[in-house]
Short mmCIF file of C-alpha atoms in Angstrom, two decimals:
data_model
loop_
_atom_site.label_atom_id
_atom_site.label_comp_id
_atom_site.label_asym_id
_atom_site.label_seq_id
_atom_site.Cartn_x
_atom_site.Cartn_y
_atom_site.Cartn_z
CA MET A 1447 9.84 -14.26 3.30
CA SER A 1448 12.87 -15.51 1.57
CA THR A 1449 13.67 -19.62 1.63
CA LEU A 1450 16.45 -19.13 3.71
CA ASP A 1451 13.91 -16.83 6.00
CA VAL A 1452 11.80 -20.06 6.32
CA VAL A 1453 14.50 -22.43 6.80
CA LEU A 1454 16.06 -20.97 9.24
CA VAL A 1455 12.61 -20.14 11.94
CA LEU A 1456 11.21 -23.54 11.26
CA ALA A 1457 14.70 -24.69 11.75
CA THR A 1458 15.37 -23.13 15.14
CA LEU A 1459 11.18 -24.19 15.88
CA ALA A 1460 12.32 -27.72 15.38
CA PHE A 1461 15.24 -27.59 17.89
CA ALA A 1462 13.01 -26.03 20.24
CA VAL A 1463 10.43 -28.98 20.14
CA THR A 1464 12.61 -31.34 20.16
CA ALA A 1465 14.76 -29.89 23.31
CA ILE A 1466 11.37 -30.32 25.24
CA ALA A 1467 10.10 -33.21 23.89
CA ALA A 1468 13.34 -35.28 23.26
CA PRO A 1469 16.06 -33.94 25.22
CA LEU A 1470 18.69 -36.95 24.48
CA ARG A 1471 17.84 -36.21 21.10
CA ALA A 1472 18.73 -32.73 21.23
CA ARG A 1473 22.11 -32.88 22.87
CA ARG A 1474 22.89 -35.36 20.11
CA ILE A 1475 21.88 -33.14 17.32
CA SER A 1476 23.27 -30.32 19.05
CA SER A 1477 26.92 -30.24 17.49
CA VAL A 1478 25.09 -29.83 14.14
CA ALA A 1479 22.37 -28.09 15.05
CA VAL A 1480 23.78 -25.16 16.77
CA PRO A 1481 26.31 -24.58 14.14
CA GLY A 1482 24.17 -25.05 11.25
CA LEU A 1483 21.42 -22.82 12.46
CA VAL A 1484 24.78 -19.50 14.06
CA ALA A 1485 25.53 -20.48 10.34
CA ALA A 1486 22.66 -19.62 9.03
CA GLY A 1487 21.32 -17.01 10.92
CA VAL A 1488 24.90 -14.79 9.97
CA THR A 1489 24.40 -15.66 6.45
CA GLN A 1490 20.77 -14.10 6.74
CA HIS A 1491 22.10 -11.21 8.11
CA LEU A 1492 24.56 -10.58 5.87
CA ILE A 1493 22.46 -11.05 2.55
CA GLU A 1494 19.00 -9.61 3.66
CA GLY A 1495 19.68 -7.30 6.60
CA PHE A 1496 17.96 -7.33 10.65
CA TYR A 1497 14.27 -7.85 10.29
CA TRP A 1498 12.64 -7.41 13.32
CA GLN A 1499 10.70 -10.51 12.95
CA PHE A 1500 13.92 -12.48 13.71
CA ALA A 1501 14.38 -11.46 17.46
CA PRO A 1502 11.79 -13.94 18.98
CA THR A 1503 13.13 -16.30 16.84
CA TYR A 1504 17.01 -15.13 18.09
CA LEU A 1505 15.73 -15.49 21.57
CA LEU A 1506 14.33 -18.95 21.44
CA PHE A 1507 17.22 -20.40 20.05
CA GLY A 1508 19.39 -18.73 22.79
CA ALA A 1509 17.04 -20.05 24.95
CA THR A 1510 16.98 -23.29 23.68
CA VAL A 1511 20.97 -23.94 23.50
CA GLY A 1512 20.53 -22.65 27.34
CA LEU A 1513 18.29 -25.38 28.12
CA VAL A 1514 20.36 -28.34 25.90
CA VAL A 1515 23.25 -27.16 27.79
CA ARG A 1516 21.50 -27.61 30.97
CA GLN A 1517 20.03 -30.48 30.67
CA SER A 1518 23.33 -32.73 29.14
CA LYS A 1519 24.99 -31.72 32.44
CA ARG A 1520 22.42 -33.86 34.42
CA ARG A 1521 22.40 -37.51 34.35
CA VAL A 1522 20.25 -39.10 31.42
CA ASP A 1523 18.42 -41.01 34.42
CA GLY A 1524 18.61 -38.48 37.03
CA PRO A 1525 15.38 -36.87 38.67
CA ARG A 1526 13.79 -33.74 36.40
CA SER A 1527 13.83 -30.81 38.52
CA ARG A 1528 11.63 -28.36 39.18
CA TRP A 1529 13.74 -25.54 37.58
CA LEU A 1530 14.26 -28.02 34.18
CA THR A 1531 10.40 -27.93 33.82
CA SER A 1532 10.18 -24.20 34.03
CA ALA A 1533 12.73 -24.23 31.44
CA ARG A 1534 11.24 -26.37 29.29
CA VAL A 1535 8.05 -24.55 29.85
CA GLY A 1536 9.69 -20.95 28.88
CA VAL A 1537 10.91 -22.20 25.87
CA GLY A 1538 7.24 -23.73 24.64
CA PHE A 1539 6.14 -20.67 25.55
CA LEU A 1540 8.97 -18.28 23.58
CA THR A 1541 7.87 -20.57 20.45
CA LEU A 1542 4.42 -18.57 20.09
CA PRO A 1543 5.74 -14.86 19.52
CA ALA A 1544 8.66 -16.62 17.18
CA VAL A 1545 5.73 -17.64 15.12
CA LEU A 1546 3.19 -14.67 15.67
CA ALA A 1547 6.07 -12.38 14.36
CA TRP A 1548 5.89 -13.60 11.17
CA SER A 1549 2.30 -12.35 10.98
CA LEU A 1550 3.59 -9.65 9.01
CA VAL A 1551 6.25 -10.41 6.39
CA PRO A 1552 9.08 -8.31 6.26
CA VAL A 1553 9.44 -8.20 2.64
CA PRO A 1554 5.77 -8.31 1.10
CA ALA A 1555 5.29 -9.80 -2.40
CA LEU A 1556 3.20 -7.89 -4.75
CA PRO A 1557 1.55 -9.21 -7.65
CA ARG A 1558 3.07 -9.13 -11.34
CA PRO A 1559 1.19 -6.68 -13.15
CA SER A 1560 -0.95 -8.82 -15.73
CA GLY A 1561 -1.14 -6.28 -18.78
CA PRO A 1562 1.11 -6.64 -22.10
CA TYR A 1563 3.10 -3.86 -21.40
CA ALA A 1564 6.96 -3.32 -18.93
CA VAL A 1565 5.78 -0.53 -16.54
CA GLY A 1566 8.01 2.42 -16.15
CA THR A 1567 7.54 5.20 -13.32
CA GLU A 1568 8.86 8.72 -12.49
CA ILE A 1569 8.11 10.56 -9.26
CA PHE A 1570 7.62 14.32 -9.39
CA ARG A 1571 7.65 16.86 -6.71
CA TRP A 1572 6.07 20.22 -7.74
CA VAL A 1573 5.02 23.06 -6.06
CA ASP A 1574 1.76 25.46 -6.80
CA ARG A 1575 2.73 29.03 -6.10
CA ASP A 1576 -0.67 30.38 -6.09
CA ARG A 1577 -1.35 28.38 -3.22
CA PRO A 1578 -0.57 28.56 0.66
CA GLU A 1579 -0.57 25.70 2.47
CA PRO A 1580 -3.25 25.01 4.85
CA ALA A 1581 -1.72 22.60 7.12
CA THR A 1582 0.95 24.94 8.29
CA ASP A 1583 1.39 27.68 10.24
CA SER A 1584 3.79 29.57 7.85
CA VAL A 1585 1.99 32.33 5.56
CA GLU A 1586 5.12 31.63 3.15
CA ASP A 1587 4.53 27.94 2.74
CA ARG A 1588 3.60 27.20 -0.82
CA ARG A 1589 1.43 23.82 -2.06
CA ASN A 1590 3.35 20.94 -2.50
CA VAL A 1591 1.87 18.24 -4.97
CA VAL A 1592 3.40 14.84 -5.25
CA VAL A 1593 2.95 12.86 -8.37
CA GLN A 1594 4.37 9.48 -9.31
CA ALA A 1595 3.66 8.63 -12.96
CA TRP A 1596 3.22 4.96 -13.45
CA TYR A 1597 3.09 4.19 -17.45
CA PRO A 1598 3.76 1.39 -20.07
CA ALA A 1599 7.05 1.26 -21.22
CA ASP A 1600 9.65 -0.33 -23.08
CA PRO A 1601 10.14 -3.74 -22.07
CA ALA A 1602 13.70 -3.52 -23.79
CA ALA A 1603 14.86 -0.80 -21.69
CA LYS A 1604 16.59 -1.74 -18.00
CA GLY A 1605 16.42 0.79 -15.08
CA ARG A 1606 16.43 0.62 -11.54
CA SER A 1607 13.68 -0.82 -9.26
CA SER A 1608 11.23 1.76 -7.99
CA PRO A 1609 10.94 2.34 -4.06
CA TYR A 1610 7.86 1.56 -3.01
CA LEU A 1611 7.65 4.28 -0.05
CA ASP A 1612 8.93 8.27 0.46
CA GLY A 1613 11.85 7.79 3.29
CA LEU A 1614 12.27 4.63 3.69
CA ASP A 1615 15.33 5.31 5.62
CA ARG A 1616 13.37 7.71 7.79
CA LEU A 1617 9.87 6.60 8.21
CA PRO A 1618 7.97 8.16 11.19
CA LYS A 1619 6.62 6.03 14.20
CA GLN A 1620 3.64 5.46 12.40
CA VAL A 1621 2.50 4.98 8.87
CA SER A 1622 -0.98 4.71 8.14
CA LEU A 1623 -2.04 1.93 11.11
CA LEU A 1624 1.32 0.34 11.10
CA PRO A 1625 4.64 1.37 13.07
CA GLY A 1626 7.30 2.57 10.79
CA TYR A 1627 9.46 -0.12 11.98
CA LEU A 1628 7.82 -2.69 10.43
CA MET A 1629 8.55 -1.69 7.28
CA ARG A 1630 12.50 -1.70 7.70
CA GLY A 1631 12.17 -4.29 5.07
CA TYR A 1632 10.01 -2.65 2.63
CA HIS A 1633 13.38 -1.19 0.42
CA ARG A 1634 13.79 -4.71 -0.63
CA ILE A 1635 9.88 -4.46 -1.83
CA ASP A 1636 9.72 -5.52 -5.64
CA THR A 1637 7.48 -2.88 -7.26
CA HIS A 1638 7.81 -4.89 -10.85
CA THR A 1639 8.46 -1.26 -11.86
CA ARG A 1640 12.07 0.68 -13.36
CA LEU A 1641 12.97 4.02 -13.01
CA ASP A 1642 13.05 6.57 -15.87
CA VAL A 1643 12.64 3.94 -18.64
CA PRO A 1644 11.48 4.85 -21.82
CA VAL A 1645 7.62 5.22 -22.91
CA SER A 1646 6.61 2.30 -24.66
CA PRO A 1647 6.59 3.27 -29.02
CA ASP A 1648 3.77 1.39 -29.41
CA HIS A 1649 1.90 4.47 -29.88
CA GLU A 1650 2.64 7.94 -30.04
CA ARG A 1651 0.37 9.45 -26.98
CA TRP A 1652 -1.16 7.89 -23.59
CA PRO A 1653 -4.25 8.10 -22.23
CA VAL A 1654 -3.90 10.14 -18.69
CA VAL A 1655 -5.70 8.93 -15.33
CA LEU A 1656 -5.05 10.87 -12.04
CA PHE A 1657 -5.22 8.20 -9.30
CA SER A 1658 -6.11 9.82 -5.63
CA PRO A 1659 -5.41 7.30 -2.57
CA GLY A 1660 -7.62 6.42 0.81
CA TYR A 1661 -7.48 9.17 3.30
CA GLY A 1662 -4.21 9.22 4.90
CA ALA A 1663 -2.71 6.02 2.85
CA PRO A 1664 0.44 6.82 0.56
CA ARG A 1665 0.65 6.11 -2.70
CA GLY A 1666 2.77 3.56 -2.61
CA PHE A 1667 -0.32 1.14 -0.81
CA TYR A 1668 -1.80 0.64 -4.55
CA THR A 1669 1.35 -0.27 -6.48
CA GLY A 1670 -0.62 -3.24 -7.09
CA LEU A 1671 -3.43 -1.62 -8.42
CA ILE A 1672 -1.72 1.15 -10.27
CA ALA A 1673 0.91 -1.23 -11.71
CA ASP A 1674 -1.20 -3.15 -13.33
CA LEU A 1675 -3.58 -0.41 -14.73
CA ALA A 1676 -0.44 0.94 -16.51
CA SER A 1677 0.30 -2.24 -18.41
CA ARG A 1678 -2.87 -2.17 -20.05
CA GLY A 1679 -1.86 0.90 -21.60
CA ILE A 1680 -2.46 4.01 -19.45
CA VAL A 1681 0.20 6.66 -17.89
CA VAL A 1682 -1.11 7.10 -14.49
CA LEU A 1683 -0.42 9.74 -12.09
CA ALA A 1684 -0.90 8.77 -8.83
CA VAL A 1685 -1.53 11.84 -6.23
CA ASP A 1686 -0.13 12.31 -2.59
CA HIS A 1687 -1.86 15.19 -0.49
CA PRO A 1688 0.85 16.28 2.01
CA TYR A 1689 0.05 16.78 5.65
CA GLU A 1690 -3.09 14.35 4.79
CA VAL A 1691 -1.08 11.08 3.85
CA ALA A 1692 0.79 8.90 6.35
CA VAL A 1693 4.16 9.91 4.35
CA THR A 1694 5.94 11.69 1.61
CA GLU A 1695 8.84 14.04 0.85
CA LEU A 1696 8.47 17.18 -0.51
CA ALA A 1697 10.15 19.05 -3.19
CA ASP A 1698 12.78 20.46 -0.40
CA GLY A 1699 13.53 17.55 0.52
CA THR A 1700 11.04 17.34 3.71
CA LEU A 1701 9.08 14.31 4.94
CA ALA A 1702 5.77 15.12 5.57
CA THR A 1703 3.30 13.39 8.17
CA PRO A 1704 -0.12 14.30 8.70
CA ARG A 1705 -1.37 17.35 10.63
CA PRO A 1706 -4.91 17.14 10.70
CA HIS A 1707 -7.25 20.68 12.13
CA PHE A 1708 -10.00 18.76 13.61
CA LEU A 1709 -12.63 21.23 15.05
CA ASP A 1710 -14.05 20.79 18.28
CA ASP A 1711 -17.61 21.48 16.94
CA ASP A 1712 -17.48 18.92 14.47
CA PRO A 1713 -17.91 16.07 16.16
CA ASP A 1714 -18.27 13.41 13.23
CA GLN A 1715 -15.53 15.88 11.20
CA SER A 1716 -17.82 16.07 8.20
CA ARG A 1717 -16.62 19.68 8.02
CA TYR A 1718 -13.03 18.83 7.92
CA MET A 1719 -13.60 16.10 5.41
CA SER A 1720 -15.46 18.47 3.40
CA GLY A 1721 -12.27 20.93 3.92
CA GLN A 1722 -10.07 17.82 2.77
CA LEU A 1723 -12.03 17.41 -0.66
CA ASP A 1724 -11.96 20.82 -1.48
CA VAL A 1725 -7.70 20.43 -1.32
CA ARG A 1726 -7.42 17.26 -2.68
CA ALA A 1727 -9.55 18.52 -6.11
CA ALA A 1728 -7.85 21.85 -6.17
CA ASP A 1729 -4.24 19.51 -6.20
CA LEU A 1730 -5.97 17.40 -9.13
CA ARG A 1731 -6.78 20.43 -10.69
CA PHE A 1732 -3.16 21.09 -10.53
CA VAL A 1733 -1.75 18.08 -11.74
CA VAL A 1734 -3.98 18.84 -15.06
CA ASP A 1735 -2.92 22.17 -15.33
CA GLN A 1736 0.60 20.84 -15.32
CA LEU A 1737 0.30 18.78 -18.15
CA GLN A 1738 -0.58 21.41 -20.03
CA ARG A 1739 2.95 22.99 -19.84
CA PRO A 1740 5.73 22.25 -21.70
CA ASN A 1741 7.95 19.97 -20.51
CA THR A 1742 6.51 19.68 -17.07
CA LEU A 1743 7.25 15.37 -17.26
CA GLY A 1744 10.29 15.76 -18.42
CA PRO A 1745 12.24 14.14 -21.61
CA SER A 1746 10.66 10.61 -21.10
CA LEU A 1747 6.94 11.60 -20.81
CA SER A 1748 6.59 14.97 -22.03
CA ASP A 1749 4.53 15.03 -25.45
CA ARG A 1750 3.68 11.40 -24.99
CA LEU A 1751 0.76 11.59 -23.06
CA ASP A 1752 -3.06 12.27 -24.64
CA THR A 1753 -3.68 15.41 -22.39
CA GLY A 1754 -7.08 15.92 -24.26
CA HIS A 1755 -8.41 12.00 -23.01
CA ILE A 1756 -7.96 12.42 -18.98
CA ALA A 1757 -9.92 10.66 -16.45
CA ALA A 1758 -9.69 10.62 -12.41
CA VAL A 1759 -9.67 7.57 -10.40
CA GLY A 1760 -9.71 7.21 -6.42
CA HIS A 1761 -10.02 5.19 -3.81
CA SER A 1762 -12.14 5.69 -0.62
CA PHE A 1763 -11.95 9.51 0.61
CA GLY A 1764 -9.88 9.21 -3.17
CA GLY A 1765 -12.62 8.49 -5.06
CA ALA A 1766 -14.91 11.18 -3.45
CA ALA A 1767 -11.92 13.78 -4.93
CA ALA A 1768 -12.10 11.55 -8.13
CA ALA A 1769 -15.94 12.47 -8.58
CA ALA A 1770 -15.71 16.11 -7.04
CA ALA A 1771 -12.58 17.08 -10.11
CA LEU A 1772 -14.88 15.76 -12.50
CA ALA A 1773 -17.91 17.72 -11.44
CA GLY A 1774 -15.39 21.14 -11.40
CA ASP A 1775 -13.05 20.47 -13.67
CA HIS A 1776 -14.60 20.42 -17.37
CA ARG A 1777 -11.03 18.83 -19.05
CA LEU A 1778 -11.66 15.81 -17.34
CA MET A 1779 -13.58 13.35 -19.42
CA ALA A 1780 -14.65 10.59 -16.92
CA ALA A 1781 -14.40 9.50 -13.27
CA ALA A 1782 -14.24 6.31 -11.02
CA ASN A 1783 -14.78 6.17 -7.73
CA ILE A 1784 -13.91 3.17 -5.84
CA ASP A 1785 -15.69 2.43 -2.59
CA GLY A 1786 -15.48 5.92 -1.46
CA THR A 1787 -17.86 8.14 0.75
CA LEU A 1788 -18.85 11.65 -0.08
CA TYR A 1789 -18.91 14.78 1.79
CA GLY A 1790 -19.81 17.96 0.84
CA THR A 1791 -22.31 19.25 -1.31
CA LEU A 1792 -21.06 16.34 -3.79
CA PRO A 1793 -24.23 14.44 -3.63
CA GLN A 1794 -26.18 17.04 -4.76
CA GLN A 1795 -24.20 17.90 -8.06
CA SER A 1796 -25.14 16.66 -11.52
CA LEU A 1797 -22.20 15.06 -13.41
CA THR A 1798 -22.47 15.66 -16.99
CA LYS A 1799 -19.86 13.60 -18.01
CA PRO A 1800 -19.47 9.37 -17.60
CA PHE A 1801 -19.19 7.93 -13.99
CA LEU A 1802 -18.05 4.67 -12.23
CA LEU A 1803 -18.87 3.55 -8.84
CA VAL A 1804 -17.18 0.56 -7.77
CA GLN A 1805 -17.88 -0.97 -4.43
CA SER A 1806 -16.69 -3.64 -2.07
CA ASP A 1807 -19.22 -6.47 -0.75
CA TYR A 1808 -21.80 -5.00 0.79
CA ALA A 1809 -22.33 -8.29 2.97
CA GLU A 1810 -18.58 -7.64 4.06
CA THR A 1811 -18.17 -3.87 4.35
CA GLU A 1812 -21.74 -2.86 5.59
CA HIS A 1813 -21.04 0.49 4.08
CA TYR A 1814 -22.24 3.56 6.20
CA GLU A 1815 -25.53 4.92 5.11
CA GLN A 1816 -23.80 8.26 4.10
CA PHE A 1817 -22.14 6.12 1.40
CA LEU A 1818 -24.94 4.10 -0.15
CA GLU A 1819 -27.04 7.48 0.10
CA GLY A 1820 -24.35 9.98 -1.15
CA ASN A 1821 -23.85 7.88 -3.99
CA GLY A 1822 -27.01 7.15 -4.90
CA SER A 1823 -27.84 10.93 -5.17
CA LEU A 1824 -24.80 11.29 -7.13
CA LEU A 1825 -25.71 8.74 -9.79
CA ALA A 1826 -29.43 9.36 -10.01
CA ARG A 1827 -28.24 13.25 -10.50
CA SER A 1828 -26.38 12.58 -13.18
CA THR A 1829 -27.16 13.57 -17.07
CA ALA A 1830 -24.32 11.13 -18.38
CA PRO A 1831 -24.02 7.63 -18.43
CA VAL A 1832 -23.32 6.08 -15.42
CA PHE A 1833 -22.72 2.46 -13.78
CA ARG A 1834 -22.34 0.82 -10.78
CA HIS A 1835 -20.86 -2.66 -9.98
CA GLU A 1836 -20.33 -4.42 -6.18
CA ILE A 1837 -17.09 -6.90 -6.37
CA SER A 1838 -18.12 -10.02 -4.21
CA GLU A 1839 -16.11 -10.84 -1.64
CA ALA A 1840 -14.00 -7.74 -1.83
CA ASN A 1841 -13.42 -5.70 1.36
CA HIS A 1842 -12.92 -1.59 1.74
CA TYR A 1843 -8.70 -2.73 1.73
CA SER A 1844 -8.55 -5.67 -0.99
CA PHE A 1845 -8.06 -2.52 -3.26
CA THR A 1846 -4.81 -1.91 -1.54
CA ASP A 1847 -1.61 -3.63 -0.92
CA ALA A 1848 -2.54 -3.98 2.85
CA PRO A 1849 -3.82 -7.29 2.82
CA GLN A 1850 -0.18 -8.75 0.80
CA PHE A 1851 1.38 -7.10 4.22
CA LEU A 1852 0.09 -9.90 6.19
CA ALA A 1853 1.42 -13.99 5.92
CA GLU A 1854 -1.02 -15.66 4.18
CA PRO A 1855 -2.47 -17.97 6.83
CA VAL A 1856 -2.72 -14.51 8.48
CA ARG A 1857 -4.44 -12.96 5.44
CA PHE A 1858 -6.85 -16.05 5.54
CA LEU A 1859 -7.86 -15.57 9.29
CA VAL A 1860 -8.68 -12.20 8.78
CA ALA A 1861 -10.53 -12.73 5.46
CA GLN A 1862 -13.12 -14.81 7.96
CA LEU A 1863 -13.65 -12.15 10.61
CA ILE A 1864 -13.76 -8.94 8.08
CA GLY A 1865 -14.10 -10.49 4.61
CA GLY A 1866 -11.99 -10.12 1.72
CA SER A 1867 -12.14 -13.25 0.44
CA ARG A 1868 -11.40 -13.03 -2.93
CA GLY A 1869 -8.30 -11.65 -1.94
CA PRO A 1870 -6.11 -8.42 -3.14
CA ARG A 1871 -4.60 -9.77 -6.36
CA GLU A 1872 -8.18 -11.12 -7.53
CA THR A 1873 -9.41 -7.85 -6.26
CA GLN A 1874 -7.47 -5.63 -8.26
CA ARG A 1875 -7.39 -7.66 -11.04
CA VAL A 1876 -11.35 -7.21 -11.55
CA THR A 1877 -11.25 -3.80 -10.57
CA ASN A 1878 -8.97 -2.70 -13.32
CA ASP A 1879 -10.68 -4.71 -16.03
CA LEU A 1880 -13.72 -2.50 -14.76
CA LEU A 1881 -11.66 0.26 -15.07
CA THR A 1882 -10.06 -0.63 -18.55
CA ALA A 1883 -13.86 -1.42 -20.05
CA PHE A 1884 -15.41 2.14 -18.69
CA LEU A 1885 -12.19 3.98 -19.88
CA ARG A 1886 -12.20 2.51 -23.26
CA GLU A 1887 -14.39 5.25 -24.90
CA PRO A 1888 -14.25 8.44 -23.17
CA LEU A 1889 -10.68 7.82 -23.26
CA SER A 1890 -9.81 6.17 -25.98
CA VAL A 1891 -7.67 3.70 -25.06
CA PRO A 1892 -5.89 1.56 -27.43
#
């Protein structure tokens, strides 16, 4: 929410309150207030475009102007009519949606990465010709895997700001839990990353982390966490899993949205989730395959990745995918599960390489028994070093950008209801402190 947005909304609210409480004063200032608010609104629209959040503000402004005009036609000492009283009450009620509309900010502000490096990014849309697409009906469809690389960049390089989400100009009606129209201003989000800029020359090769998002969440929803991790000296390859993720663009330009295949005889969807876990693990293996091929990552990143030191990290269902990838791919050196419940036979696996479990505050998230027992079993069976860390005052969503979508007062109120008072900025910083410390030895992090 820009300074101009704040001024326009507060000035409109002040004008409305004045019209209700002090009609004579509202009439006196209207010759200045009305043209000023109109000019501010036009300026805001020309600079930033239309946000749906302004619709109630515009409606309140129009109703207030109507009320002032109507009141000015009566004598100052004239009797108050029922119509005027009703009009004032109506304008008063309109102030509520004008305020509540800003619960979701039009342009979320992401935290600036805390590491010593600038952050570059590049997007790759690959097709695995050896695998059919399980989510579509056509036998000719091949599995797409969408990867965005975040990497330590040369701070002197100039480049375009990277987009926050795929398909911002043609979003579906629903993106995860949010209506797509709420994201009309998301093209203005500053991701603090630049497209297609050179990799930092500080090291010849950089360690690699594969990142798998939570179920249905686009990779962009983790920009704050991932960009910060990349700024610390790690190349992060975030993977979108098409037809499960809320929205992602395929290699042919198609915008893929969820196509779940739930089973009638699978009431808790455990079999479905186990199958999706296999799909995700195969996606991550395919990414590792791609890294072994020459020039797969284009001129900027090819030959700059240390493909002998790769780890998998994920949040929620992505954390389970990271653990599954470690169990099934000897090329991975370590894995970290951030608050993820395990499915299928994964809890019975015996990991032979380092593993980290980072979980939100149990008192706030109240993890399911499946989370506790599954992760407990996996950690107990592992023969390599394993670590478990609980972040106090963090809830399940604190690892994502989602809390940043809310205005700060609303974020505070939500935290009182469902936890997460540590906030996303601090939660992500602590998480990356843990990840970099954990990965330093298995990945030889500089």
